C-alpha positions as a LaTeX table, in Angstrom:
\begin{tabular}{lrrr}
\hline
Residue & $x$ (\AA) & $y$ (\AA) & $z$ (\AA) \\
\hline
Met1 & $-16.99$ & 21.46 & 5.94 \\
Ala2 & $-14.62$ & 20.12 & 8.61 \\
Thr3 & $-16.55$ & 22.04 & 11.29 \\
Leu4 & $-19.90$ & 20.72 & 10.07 \\
Thr5 & $-18.56$ & 17.17 & 10.04 \\
Thr6 & $-17.31$ & 17.54 & 13.62 \\
Val7 & $-20.73$ & 18.76 & 14.71 \\
Arg8 & $-22.44$ & 15.87 & 12.93 \\
Leu9 & $-20.13$ & 13.31 & 14.61 \\
Tyr10 & $-20.95$ & 14.89 & 17.97 \\
Phe11 & $-24.64$ & 14.51 & 17.22 \\
Gln12 & $-24.13$ & 10.84 & 16.36 \\
Gln13 & $-22.39$ & 10.28 & 19.69 \\
Leu14 & $-25.28$ & 11.90 & 21.52 \\
Trp15 & $-27.73$ & 9.74 & 19.58 \\
Lys16 & $-25.86$ & 6.59 & 20.60 \\
Arg17 & $-25.90$ & 7.73 & 24.21 \\
Asn18 & $-29.64$ & 8.34 & 23.94 \\
Asn19 & $-30.23$ & 4.86 & 22.51 \\
Asn20 & $-28.13$ & 3.32 & 25.28 \\
Val21 & $-30.04$ & 4.98 & 28.08 \\
Arg22 & $-33.38$ & 4.17 & 26.45 \\
Ser23 & $-32.47$ & 0.49 & 26.55 \\
Leu24 & $-32.15$ & 0.50 & 30.35 \\
Glu25 & $-34.81$ & $-1.56$ & 32.05 \\
Gly26 & $-36.55$ & $-0.34$ & 35.19 \\
Pro27 & $-34.87$ & 3.07 & 35.35 \\
Ser28 & $-34.21$ & 4.54 & 38.74 \\
Pro29 & $-35.00$ & 8.22 & 39.42 \\
Ser30 & $-31.34$ & 9.11 & 38.79 \\
Ser31 & $-31.26$ & 7.27 & 35.46 \\
Thr32 & $-34.56$ & 8.88 & 34.48 \\
Asn33 & $-33.02$ & 12.29 & 35.09 \\
His34 & $-30.06$ & 11.27 & 32.95 \\
Ile35 & $-32.36$ & 10.17 & 30.12 \\
Asp36 & $-34.20$ & 13.50 & 30.25 \\
Ser37 & $-30.90$ & 15.37 & 30.23 \\
Val38 & $-29.60$ & 13.50 & 27.19 \\
Arg39 & $-32.88$ & 13.88 & 25.31 \\
Ser40 & $-32.87$ & 17.60 & 26.02 \\
Glu41 & $-29.27$ & 17.91 & 24.82 \\
Val42 & $-30.04$ & 15.91 & 21.66 \\
Gly43 & $-33.18$ & 17.95 & 21.02 \\
Met44 & $-31.37$ & 21.28 & 21.20 \\
Leu45 & $-28.51$ & 20.10 & 19.01 \\
Asn46 & $-31.01$ & 18.55 & 16.60 \\
Ser47 & $-32.71$ & 21.90 & 16.16 \\
Phe48 & $-29.38$ & 23.66 & 15.65 \\
Leu49 & $-28.25$ & 21.10 & 13.07 \\
Ser50 & $-31.56$ & 21.39 & 11.23 \\
Val51 & $-30.88$ & 25.09 & 10.71 \\
Leu52 & $-27.38$ & 24.35 & 9.42 \\
Ser53 & $-28.78$ & 21.64 & 7.14 \\
Ser54 & $-31.24$ & 24.13 & 5.65 \\
Val55 & $-28.43$ & 26.61 & 5.00 \\
Tyr56 & $-26.34$ & 23.83 & 3.43 \\
Ser57 & $-29.26$ & 22.75 & 1.20 \\
Val58 & $-29.79$ & 26.28 & $-0.07$ \\
Gly59 & $-26.08$ & 26.66 & $-0.78$ \\
Val60 & $-25.92$ & 23.38 & $-2.72$ \\
Gly61 & $-29.02$ & 24.30 & $-4.70$ \\
Leu62 & $-27.72$ & 27.74 & $-5.66$ \\
His63 & $-24.36$ & 26.30 & $-6.67$ \\
Arg64 & $-26.01$ & 23.69 & $-8.89$ \\
Val65 & $-28.42$ & 26.18 & $-10.49$ \\
Ser66 & $-25.56$ & 28.58 & $-11.27$ \\
Tyr67 & $-24.10$ & 25.92 & $-13.57$ \\
Glu68 & $-27.43$ & 24.79 & $-15.00$ \\
Phe69 & $-28.19$ & 28.37 & $-16.13$ \\
Ser70 & $-24.61$ & 29.02 & $-17.29$ \\
Val71 & $-23.88$ & 31.65 & $-14.65$ \\
Leu72 & $-20.79$ & 29.56 & $-14.04$ \\
Thr73 & $-19.11$ & 27.67 & $-16.87$ \\
Lys74 & $-18.48$ & 23.95 & $-17.01$ \\
Thr75 & $-15.20$ & 22.55 & $-18.30$ \\
His76 & $-15.55$ & 20.19 & $-21.26$ \\
Leu77 & $-12.72$ & 17.69 & $-21.67$ \\
Arg78 & $-11.60$ & 16.31 & $-25.03$ \\
Val79 & $-12.48$ & 12.75 & $-24.05$ \\
Pro80 & $-15.64$ & 11.13 & $-22.65$ \\
Val81 & $-16.02$ & 11.60 & $-18.90$ \\
Ile82 & $-17.51$ & 9.01 & $-16.52$ \\
Ser83 & $-18.29$ & 10.29 & $-13.02$ \\
Val84 & $-18.51$ & 7.93 & $-10.03$ \\
Gly85 & $-20.11$ & 9.63 & $-7.05$ \\
Asn86 & $-22.76$ & 9.47 & $-4.36$ \\
Ile87 & $-25.41$ & 11.52 & $-2.58$ \\
Thr88 & $-24.25$ & 10.66 & 0.94 \\
Val89 & $-20.94$ & 11.20 & 2.71 \\
Gly90 & $-18.31$ & 8.45 & 2.78 \\
Gly91 & $-18.21$ & 4.69 & 2.63 \\
Asn92 & $-20.10$ & 3.99 & $-0.59$ \\
Gly93 & $-17.32$ & 2.39 & $-2.63$ \\
Lys94 & $-16.62$ & 5.13 & $-5.18$ \\
Thr95 & $-12.88$ & 4.57 & $-5.49$ \\
Pro96 & $-13.08$ & 0.73 & $-5.50$ \\
Phe97 & $-15.65$ & 1.03 & $-8.29$ \\
Val98 & $-13.26$ & 3.20 & $-10.29$ \\
His99 & $-10.69$ & 0.42 & $-9.84$ \\
Leu100 & $-13.26$ & $-2.14$ & $-11.01$ \\
Leu101 & $-14.06$ & $-0.15$ & $-14.15$ \\
Val102 & $-10.41$ & 0.25 & $-15.11$ \\
Lys103 & $-9.53$ & $-3.38$ & $-14.48$ \\
Asp104 & $-12.67$ & $-4.96$ & $-15.92$ \\
Ile105 & $-15.11$ & $-3.14$ & $-18.19$ \\
Leu106 & $-12.59$ & $-0.55$ & $-19.42$ \\
Lys107 & $-9.52$ & $-2.78$ & $-19.35$ \\
His108 & $-8.69$ & $-2.10$ & $-23.00$ \\
Lys109 & $-8.87$ & 1.68 & $-22.65$ \\
Lys110 & $-6.22$ & 4.18 & $-21.57$ \\
Cys111 & $-7.81$ & 6.02 & $-18.66$ \\
Leu112 & $-7.18$ & 9.33 & $-16.92$ \\
Val113 & $-8.31$ & 9.29 & $-13.28$ \\
Met114 & $-9.27$ & 12.55 & $-11.56$ \\
Met115 & $-9.33$ & 12.42 & $-7.74$ \\
Arg116 & $-9.91$ & 14.94 & $-4.96$ \\
Asp117 & $-7.54$ & 13.00 & $-2.70$ \\
Tyr118 & $-8.80$ & 14.07 & 0.73 \\
Gly119 & $-6.30$ & 12.08 & 2.75 \\
Glu120 & $-3.77$ & 10.83 & 0.17 \\
Asp121 & $-4.63$ & 7.22 & 1.01 \\
Glu122 & $-6.92$ & 6.72 & $-1.99$ \\
Ser123 & $-4.47$ & 8.20 & $-4.50$ \\
Lys124 & $-1.53$ & 6.14 & $-3.18$ \\
Met125 & $-3.59$ & 2.97 & $-3.32$ \\
Ser126 & $-5.04$ & 3.80 & $-6.74$ \\
Lys127 & $-1.66$ & 4.51 & $-8.27$ \\
Ala128 & $-0.32$ & 1.21 & $-6.94$ \\
Leu129 & $-3.32$ & $-0.76$ & $-8.24$ \\
Leu130 & $-3.71$ & 1.08 & $-11.56$ \\
Pro131 & $-0.14$ & 1.56 & $-12.84$ \\
Asn132 & $-1.25$ & 2.10 & $-16.45$ \\
Cys133 & $-3.50$ & 5.06 & $-15.67$ \\
Asp134 & $-2.67$ & 8.76 & $-15.68$ \\
Phe135 & $-3.69$ & 10.68 & $-12.54$ \\
Val136 & $-4.56$ & 14.27 & $-11.73$ \\
Leu137 & $-5.16$ & 15.13 & $-8.09$ \\
Gly138 & $-6.51$ & 18.00 & $-6.03$ \\
Lys139 & $-9.36$ & 20.46 & $-5.86$ \\
Asn140 & $-8.60$ & 21.82 & $-9.37$ \\
Arg141 & $-8.21$ & 18.35 & $-10.90$ \\
Val142 & $-10.52$ & 19.10 & $-13.82$ \\
Asp143 & $-8.47$ & 22.11 & $-14.92$ \\
Lys144 & $-5.32$ & 20.01 & $-14.59$ \\
Ala145 & $-6.91$ & 17.27 & $-16.70$ \\
Ala146 & $-7.89$ & 19.76 & $-19.39$ \\
Glu147 & $-4.30$ & 21.03 & $-19.61$ \\
Met148 & $-2.89$ & 17.49 & $-19.68$ \\
Leu149 & $-5.21$ & 16.45 & $-22.51$ \\
Lys150 & $-4.07$ & 19.41 & $-24.61$ \\
Gln151 & $-0.53$ & 18.06 & $-24.68$ \\
Ser152 & 0.57 & 16.27 & $-27.83$ \\
Thr153 & 1.80 & 13.40 & $-25.66$ \\
Ala154 & $-1.63$ & 12.79 & $-24.10$ \\
Thr155 & $-2.82$ & 9.21 & $-24.63$ \\
Ala156 & $-5.95$ & 9.04 & $-22.47$ \\
Glu157 & $-9.05$ & 7.82 & $-24.30$ \\
Leu158 & $-11.49$ & 8.65 & $-21.50$ \\
Ala159 & $-11.55$ & 10.23 & $-18.04$ \\
Leu160 & $-12.90$ & 8.88 & $-14.75$ \\
Leu161 & $-13.99$ & 11.48 & $-12.20$ \\
Asp162 & $-13.87$ & 10.00 & $-8.70$ \\
Asp163 & $-16.42$ & 11.59 & $-6.32$ \\
Gly164 & $-17.84$ & 13.65 & $-9.14$ \\
Phe165 & $-21.62$ & 13.72 & $-8.74$ \\
Gln166 & $-21.51$ & 17.16 & $-7.08$ \\
His167 & $-18.50$ & 18.36 & $-9.09$ \\
Trp168 & $-20.57$ & 20.75 & $-11.19$ \\
Asn169 & $-17.73$ & 22.45 & $-13.04$ \\
Cys170 & $-16.94$ & 19.30 & $-15.03$ \\
Ala171 & $-19.19$ & 18.28 & $-17.90$ \\
Arg172 & $-19.58$ & 14.51 & $-18.05$ \\
Asp173 & $-21.17$ & 11.96 & $-20.30$ \\
Ile174 & $-22.19$ & 9.44 & $-17.62$ \\
Asp175 & $-23.03$ & 9.83 & $-13.93$ \\
Ile176 & $-22.83$ & 6.70 & $-11.79$ \\
Val177 & $-24.09$ & 6.89 & $-8.20$ \\
Met178 & $-22.90$ & 4.45 & $-5.55$ \\
Ile179 & $-25.25$ & 3.53 & $-2.70$ \\
Asn180 & $-24.31$ & 1.50 & 0.37 \\
Ala181 & $-26.95$ & $-1.23$ & 0.58 \\
Leu182 & $-26.23$ & $-1.68$ & 4.30 \\
Ser183 & $-27.05$ & 1.92 & 5.19 \\
Pro184 & $-28.38$ & 3.73 & 2.12 \\
Phe185 & $-29.27$ & 7.19 & 3.44 \\
Gly186 & $-28.79$ & 7.20 & 7.21 \\
Asn187 & $-31.45$ & 9.30 & 8.92 \\
Gly188 & $-32.36$ & 10.94 & 5.60 \\
His189 & $-31.32$ & 14.44 & 6.64 \\
Met190 & $-28.90$ & 16.74 & 4.87 \\
Ile191 & $-25.42$ & 17.52 & 6.17 \\
Pro192 & $-24.68$ & 18.16 & 9.03 \\
Arg193 & $-27.77$ & 16.69 & 10.71 \\
Gly194 & $-27.50$ & 13.64 & 8.48 \\
Pro195 & $-25.31$ & 12.15 & 5.76 \\
Met196 & $-27.16$ & 13.45 & 2.69 \\
Arg197 & $-25.15$ & 15.63 & 0.30 \\
Glu198 & $-28.23$ & 16.11 & $-1.88$ \\
Pro199 & $-31.89$ & 15.07 & $-1.66$ \\
Leu200 & $-33.02$ & 11.85 & $-3.34$ \\
Ala201 & $-34.52$ & 13.87 & $-6.19$ \\
Ala202 & $-30.94$ & 14.48 & $-7.37$ \\
Leu203 & $-30.87$ & 10.85 & $-8.57$ \\
Ala204 & $-32.76$ & 12.07 & $-11.64$ \\
Arg205 & $-29.36$ & 13.20 & $-12.99$ \\
Ala206 & $-27.82$ & 9.71 & $-12.64$ \\
His207 & $-27.49$ & 7.27 & $-15.52$ \\
Ala208 & $-26.65$ & 4.29 & $-13.32$ \\
Ile209 & $-27.09$ & 3.33 & $-9.65$ \\
Val210 & $-24.83$ & 0.73 & $-8.05$ \\
Phe211 & $-25.73$ & $-0.94$ & $-4.76$ \\
Asn212 & $-22.49$ & $-1.80$ & $-2.97$ \\
His213 & $-22.29$ & $-4.50$ & $-0.26$ \\
Ala214 & $-25.34$ & $-6.02$ & $-1.92$ \\
Asp215 & $-24.30$ & $-9.46$ & $-0.67$ \\
His216 & $-24.93$ & $-8.26$ & 2.90 \\
Ser217 & $-28.54$ & $-7.45$ & 2.02 \\
Thr218 & $-31.41$ & $-9.77$ & 1.11 \\
Pro219 & $-32.88$ & $-9.83$ & $-2.42$ \\
Ser220 & $-36.21$ & $-8.60$ & $-1.05$ \\
Asp221 & $-34.56$ & $-5.65$ & 0.72 \\
Leu222 & $-32.67$ & $-4.72$ & $-2.47$ \\
Ala223 & $-35.86$ & $-4.94$ & $-4.51$ \\
Leu224 & $-37.64$ & $-2.72$ & $-1.99$ \\
Leu225 & $-34.80$ & $-0.19$ & $-2.04$ \\
Arg226 & $-34.81$ & $-0.09$ & $-5.83$ \\
Ala227 & $-38.58$ & 0.31 & $-5.96$ \\
Ser228 & $-38.42$ & 3.20 & $-3.48$ \\
Leu229 & $-35.93$ & 5.05 & $-5.70$ \\
Gln230 & $-37.65$ & 4.58 & $-9.03$ \\
Gln231 & $-39.92$ & 7.57 & $-8.42$ \\
Tyr232 & $-36.79$ & 9.75 & $-8.66$ \\
Thr233 & $-34.89$ & 8.03 & $-11.47$ \\
Arg234 & $-35.05$ & 8.07 & $-15.26$ \\
Pro235 & $-36.98$ & 5.25 & $-16.98$ \\
Asp236 & $-33.85$ & 3.81 & $-18.60$ \\
Met237 & $-31.82$ & 3.76 & $-15.38$ \\
Val238 & $-29.07$ & 1.14 & $-15.26$ \\
Trp239 & $-29.03$ & $-0.85$ & $-12.00$ \\
Ala240 & $-26.07$ & $-2.86$ & $-10.76$ \\
Cys241 & $-24.89$ & $-4.61$ & $-7.59$ \\
Thr242 & $-21.36$ & $-5.06$ & $-6.25$ \\
Thr243 & $-19.56$ & $-6.69$ & $-3.35$ \\
Met244 & $-16.14$ & $-6.42$ & $-1.76$ \\
Val245 & $-14.25$ & $-9.72$ & $-2.12$ \\
Pro246 & $-11.27$ & $-10.50$ & 0.17 \\
Glu247 & $-8.28$ & $-11.53$ & $-1.96$ \\
Tyr248 & $-5.37$ & $-12.06$ & 0.39 \\
Leu249 & $-3.56$ & $-10.82$ & 3.49 \\
Met250 & $-0.47$ & $-8.67$ & 3.26 \\
Asp251 & 2.18 & $-9.19$ & 5.93 \\
Pro252 & 4.31 & $-6.01$ & 5.99 \\
Ala253 & 6.97 & $-7.72$ & 8.12 \\
Ala254 & 7.63 & $-10.44$ & 5.54 \\
Glu255 & 11.26 & $-10.66$ & 4.48 \\
Asp256 & 10.51 & $-10.59$ & 0.76 \\
Asp257 & 7.57 & $-9.88$ & $-1.51$ \\
Ser258 & 6.98 & $-13.57$ & $-2.24$ \\
Ala259 & 6.17 & $-14.13$ & 1.45 \\
Asn260 & 4.16 & $-10.93$ & 1.74 \\
Gln261 & 0.88 & $-12.40$ & 0.51 \\
Leu262 & $-0.97$ & $-14.97$ & 2.57 \\
Pro263 & $-4.35$ & $-16.64$ & 1.99 \\
Val264 & $-7.22$ & $-15.16$ & 3.95 \\
Ser265 & $-7.63$ & $-18.56$ & 5.57 \\
Ala266 & $-4.61$ & $-17.63$ & 7.71 \\
Leu267 & $-7.05$ & $-15.67$ & 9.89 \\
Ser268 & $-9.04$ & $-18.76$ & 10.78 \\
Gly269 & $-9.13$ & $-19.36$ & 14.51 \\
Lys270 & $-6.94$ & $-16.39$ & 15.40 \\
His271 & $-7.51$ & $-13.84$ & 18.13 \\
Ile272 & $-7.79$ & $-10.52$ & 16.31 \\
Val273 & $-7.74$ & $-6.81$ & 17.04 \\
Cys274 & $-9.20$ & $-5.20$ & 13.93 \\
Phe275 & $-9.08$ & $-1.44$ & 13.38 \\
Ala276 & $-10.08$ & 0.80 & 10.48 \\
Gly277 & $-10.72$ & 4.42 & 9.57 \\
Leu278 & $-13.34$ & 4.01 & 6.83 \\
Gly279 & $-16.54$ & 5.80 & 5.88 \\
Gln280 & $-18.70$ & 2.75 & 6.61 \\
Pro281 & $-16.55$ & 0.13 & 8.42 \\
Asp282 & $-19.34$ & $-2.28$ & 9.38 \\
Ala283 & $-18.99$ & $-4.41$ & 6.24 \\
Phe284 & $-15.20$ & $-4.58$ & 6.71 \\
Phe285 & $-15.54$ & $-5.72$ & 10.31 \\
Ala286 & $-18.22$ & $-8.25$ & 9.36 \\
Thr287 & $-15.92$ & $-9.70$ & 6.69 \\
Val288 & $-13.06$ & $-10.08$ & 9.18 \\
Arg289 & $-15.31$ & $-11.87$ & 11.66 \\
Gln290 & $-16.54$ & $-14.18$ & 8.92 \\
Leu291 & $-13.03$ & $-15.00$ & 7.68 \\
Ser292 & $-11.71$ & $-15.74$ & 11.15 \\
Gly293 & $-14.79$ & $-17.43$ & 12.55 \\
Ala294 & $-14.36$ & $-15.03$ & 15.44 \\
Thr295 & $-16.67$ & $-14.68$ & 18.39 \\
Ala296 & $-17.18$ & $-11.58$ & 20.47 \\
Asp297 & $-14.47$ & $-12.85$ & 22.82 \\
Ser298 & $-11.87$ & $-13.47$ & 20.12 \\
Cys299 & $-12.21$ & $-10.34$ & 17.95 \\
Val300 & $-12.16$ & $-6.68$ & 18.96 \\
Cys301 & $-13.06$ & $-4.07$ & 16.33 \\
Ile302 & $-11.97$ & $-0.46$ & 16.80 \\
Glu303 & $-13.52$ & 2.21 & 14.57 \\
Tyr304 & $-11.86$ & 5.50 & 13.62 \\
Pro305 & $-13.18$ & 8.34 & 11.41 \\
Asp306 & $-12.79$ & 8.12 & 7.64 \\
His307 & $-9.32$ & 9.21 & 6.45 \\
His308 & $-8.07$ & 9.08 & 10.05 \\
Val309 & $-4.36$ & 9.83 & 10.49 \\
Tyr310 & $-3.13$ & 7.52 & 13.23 \\
Thr311 & $-0.94$ & 8.72 & 16.09 \\
Ala312 & 1.33 & 6.85 & 18.48 \\
Gln313 & $-1.42$ & 7.22 & 21.08 \\
Asp314 & $-3.89$ & 5.50 & 18.75 \\
Ile315 & $-1.52$ & 2.58 & 18.21 \\
His316 & $-0.98$ & 2.29 & 21.97 \\
Arg317 & $-4.75$ & 2.02 & 22.42 \\
Ile318 & $-4.90$ & $-0.66$ & 19.70 \\
Leu319 & $-2.07$ & $-2.65$ & 21.30 \\
Gln320 & $-3.73$ & $-2.43$ & 24.70 \\
Ala321 & $-6.96$ & $-3.81$ & 23.21 \\
Ser322 & $-5.21$ & $-7.15$ & 22.64 \\
Thr323 & $-5.69$ & $-7.99$ & 26.32 \\
Gln324 & $-9.44$ & $-8.14$ & 25.67 \\
Val325 & $-9.11$ & $-11.15$ & 23.36 \\
Ser326 & $-6.07$ & $-13.09$ & 24.53 \\
Thr327 & $-2.73$ & $-12.85$ & 26.26 \\
Val328 & $-0.97$ & $-14.84$ & 23.54 \\
Asp329 & $-1.20$ & $-15.39$ & 19.78 \\
Val330 & $-2.93$ & $-12.09$ & 18.95 \\
Cys331 & $-2.69$ & $-10.52$ & 15.50 \\
Phe332 & $-3.70$ & $-7.04$ & 14.44 \\
Leu333 & $-5.51$ & $-6.33$ & 11.20 \\
Thr334 & $-6.39$ & $-3.20$ & 9.24 \\
Ser335 & $-7.66$ & $-2.22$ & 5.81 \\
Glu336 & $-5.54$ & $-1.57$ & 2.76 \\
Lys337 & $-6.73$ & 2.03 & 2.69 \\
Asp338 & $-5.50$ & 2.55 & 6.26 \\
Trp339 & $-2.17$ & 0.95 & 5.41 \\
Tyr340 & $-1.51$ & 3.25 & 2.46 \\
Arg341 & $-2.43$ & 6.26 & 4.59 \\
Cys342 & $-0.27$ & 5.51 & 7.63 \\
Ser343 & 2.22 & 2.77 & 6.77 \\
Asp344 & 5.17 & 4.67 & 8.25 \\
Ile345 & 3.74 & 4.99 & 11.75 \\
Phe346 & 2.39 & 1.43 & 11.59 \\
Arg347 & 5.89 & 0.13 & 10.86 \\
Gln348 & 7.33 & 2.19 & 13.68 \\
Glu349 & 4.76 & 1.55 & 16.42 \\
Phe350 & 4.10 & $-2.11$ & 15.61 \\
Gly351 & 7.82 & $-2.75$ & 15.30 \\
Leu352 & 7.67 & $-4.01$ & 11.73 \\
Gly353 & 11.34 & $-4.27$ & 10.86 \\
Arg354 & 10.89 & $-7.02$ & 8.28 \\
Ser355 & 12.26 & $-9.67$ & 10.63 \\
Glu356 & 11.03 & $-13.21$ & 11.17 \\
Ala357 & 10.05 & $-12.51$ & 14.78 \\
Gln358 & 7.65 & $-9.76$ & 13.74 \\
Arg359 & 5.85 & $-11.69$ & 11.03 \\
Gly360 & 2.15 & $-12.17$ & 11.62 \\
Arg361 & 1.97 & $-9.21$ & 14.00 \\
Leu362 & 0.04 & $-6.93$ & 11.64 \\
Tyr363 & $-1.97$ & $-8.05$ & 8.63 \\
Val364 & $-3.48$ & $-5.85$ & 5.93 \\
Leu365 & $-6.60$ & $-7.18$ & 4.22 \\
Arg366 & $-6.56$ & $-6.70$ & 0.47 \\
Ser367 & $-10.05$ & $-6.68$ & $-1.03$ \\
Ser368 & $-11.40$ & $-5.77$ & $-4.44$ \\
Met369 & $-14.84$ & $-4.88$ & $-5.70$ \\
Lys370 & $-16.65$ & $-7.33$ & $-7.95$ \\
Leu371 & $-19.86$ & $-6.99$ & $-9.93$ \\
Ile372 & $-22.72$ & $-9.24$ & $-8.86$ \\
Ser373 & $-25.11$ & $-8.00$ & $-11.54$ \\
Gly374 & $-25.51$ & $-5.22$ & $-14.08$ \\
Gly375 & $-22.23$ & $-5.62$ & $-15.95$ \\
Glu376 & $-23.76$ & $-5.98$ & $-19.40$ \\
Ala377 & $-26.09$ & $-3.03$ & $-18.81$ \\
Leu378 & $-23.12$ & $-0.85$ & $-17.83$ \\
Gln379 & $-21.29$ & $-1.88$ & $-21.01$ \\
Gly380 & $-24.35$ & $-0.90$ & $-23.05$ \\
Leu381 & $-24.45$ & 2.46 & $-21.26$ \\
Phe382 & $-20.81$ & 3.15 & $-22.12$ \\
Arg383 & $-21.25$ & 2.12 & $-25.76$ \\
Gly384 & $-24.25$ & 4.45 & $-25.94$ \\
Val385 & $-22.00$ & 7.50 & $-25.45$ \\
Gly386 & $-19.45$ & 6.30 & $-27.99$ \\
Ile387 & $-17.03$ & 4.42 & $-25.72$ \\
Ser388 & $-15.84$ & 1.32 & $-27.57$ \\
Leu389 & $-15.00$ & $-1.64$ & $-25.37$ \\
\hline
\end{tabular}
C-alpha cells in the first residue's frame, strides 16, 4: 500500500505540472515541447496506474465477497458496533467524528474505541480528548476488543470502529461513511490512480452519510451531491452535515497550563507560517487565513503528506519560509494532529523551552467537529439498533 500511495502522489505531482504548463499563454516552441513531454509522461503513468487500479479493485472485491459468502469469518463483539469510515483515502474527518459521537450523542455511554493507528498521532490525540474511553489499537484491534470484552471487568456498552467501512472481519450494527464536501471523490478513480477505496456502489452498505466541511460548500452544491448519491444508497439513508470549529490556540511554550490556551483572535493581524500533514489540508489552511485575516503576503501555507513525521530538515524549511511573510513578528502554526505526532522535535527545533521569550513562537490550533444537521436522525438510527441514549 505504501508503494501504491507513493506512485499516486507522483502522479498528482505530474498532473499539477501539466496544469501549470497548460496555463501558459503564447507558448514558445521550447515550452510547447515541454508541454508535450509532460503530457506524454502523464499519459504513460496514467495507463500504468489504471492497470494497478484494476488489480486493486479485483482484490478488494474478492476480499469483500469472501466475507459475504462466509469463506472468511467475521468477528461478532458482545456489544453493538458503530463503524465510522469512508470510501476515499484520508482527510474525511473519521476520527473527529468518533470524538463528536463520544462527547455528544453517546456522552452517557461507556465506549470502546478501536483504531488502526497508522501514525500514532490519532491515538495519542484521541486518548487525551476521550479519557473515559477504553482503546484497542493496531491491525488486529477487533480480536483485541473481543478478548477485552470477555473479561469480567469489561464495562464498555458499545464499540466504535474508526476507519471501519472496509474492515470486513468485524461485524457491525451501523456503518457511517464520511465524505469531504470540498473534494468528495477526487478524479473518481480507484487507488492508486485516484483516491477511491471502493466504487460509489459500496455506499449501499452504509446506514448514514456525513458531509464534512459542509460549511465550505453551498447548499445547492450539497443538495446536488446528495442527489447524485441517492442512486446508490438505501431509501432510509440518514444524512448529516458537520464542520470543524476552531476552539482555541495552544501555546506549547507557555509557563503553565493556565496560560497555554489563547483565543483564536490572537491570530488576527499576525504574519503566519502555517504547516500541516493532513489528508485534506485545504480546509485547515482556509480556516487559518480566515481567523488571521491574512493575505497572500502575510500567510504562507506548507503542505506535507498525511501522517508526516517531521525531520530537522523540514523544520529548517518551515523556519526559512518566515522570510516570505515578514522579517519580524512571525508566528508558526500547525494542527493538533501534527502536534501530537511530532511534539518532541517541534519543541527541540523551535526552541520551545517553556520560557517567556519563546511564547507565541509556535501555536497549535485546537478544533473540534460539530454537527450542522442530522443529529436527531443519527440518534434515531442508534436507537433503532437498541442503543439507548
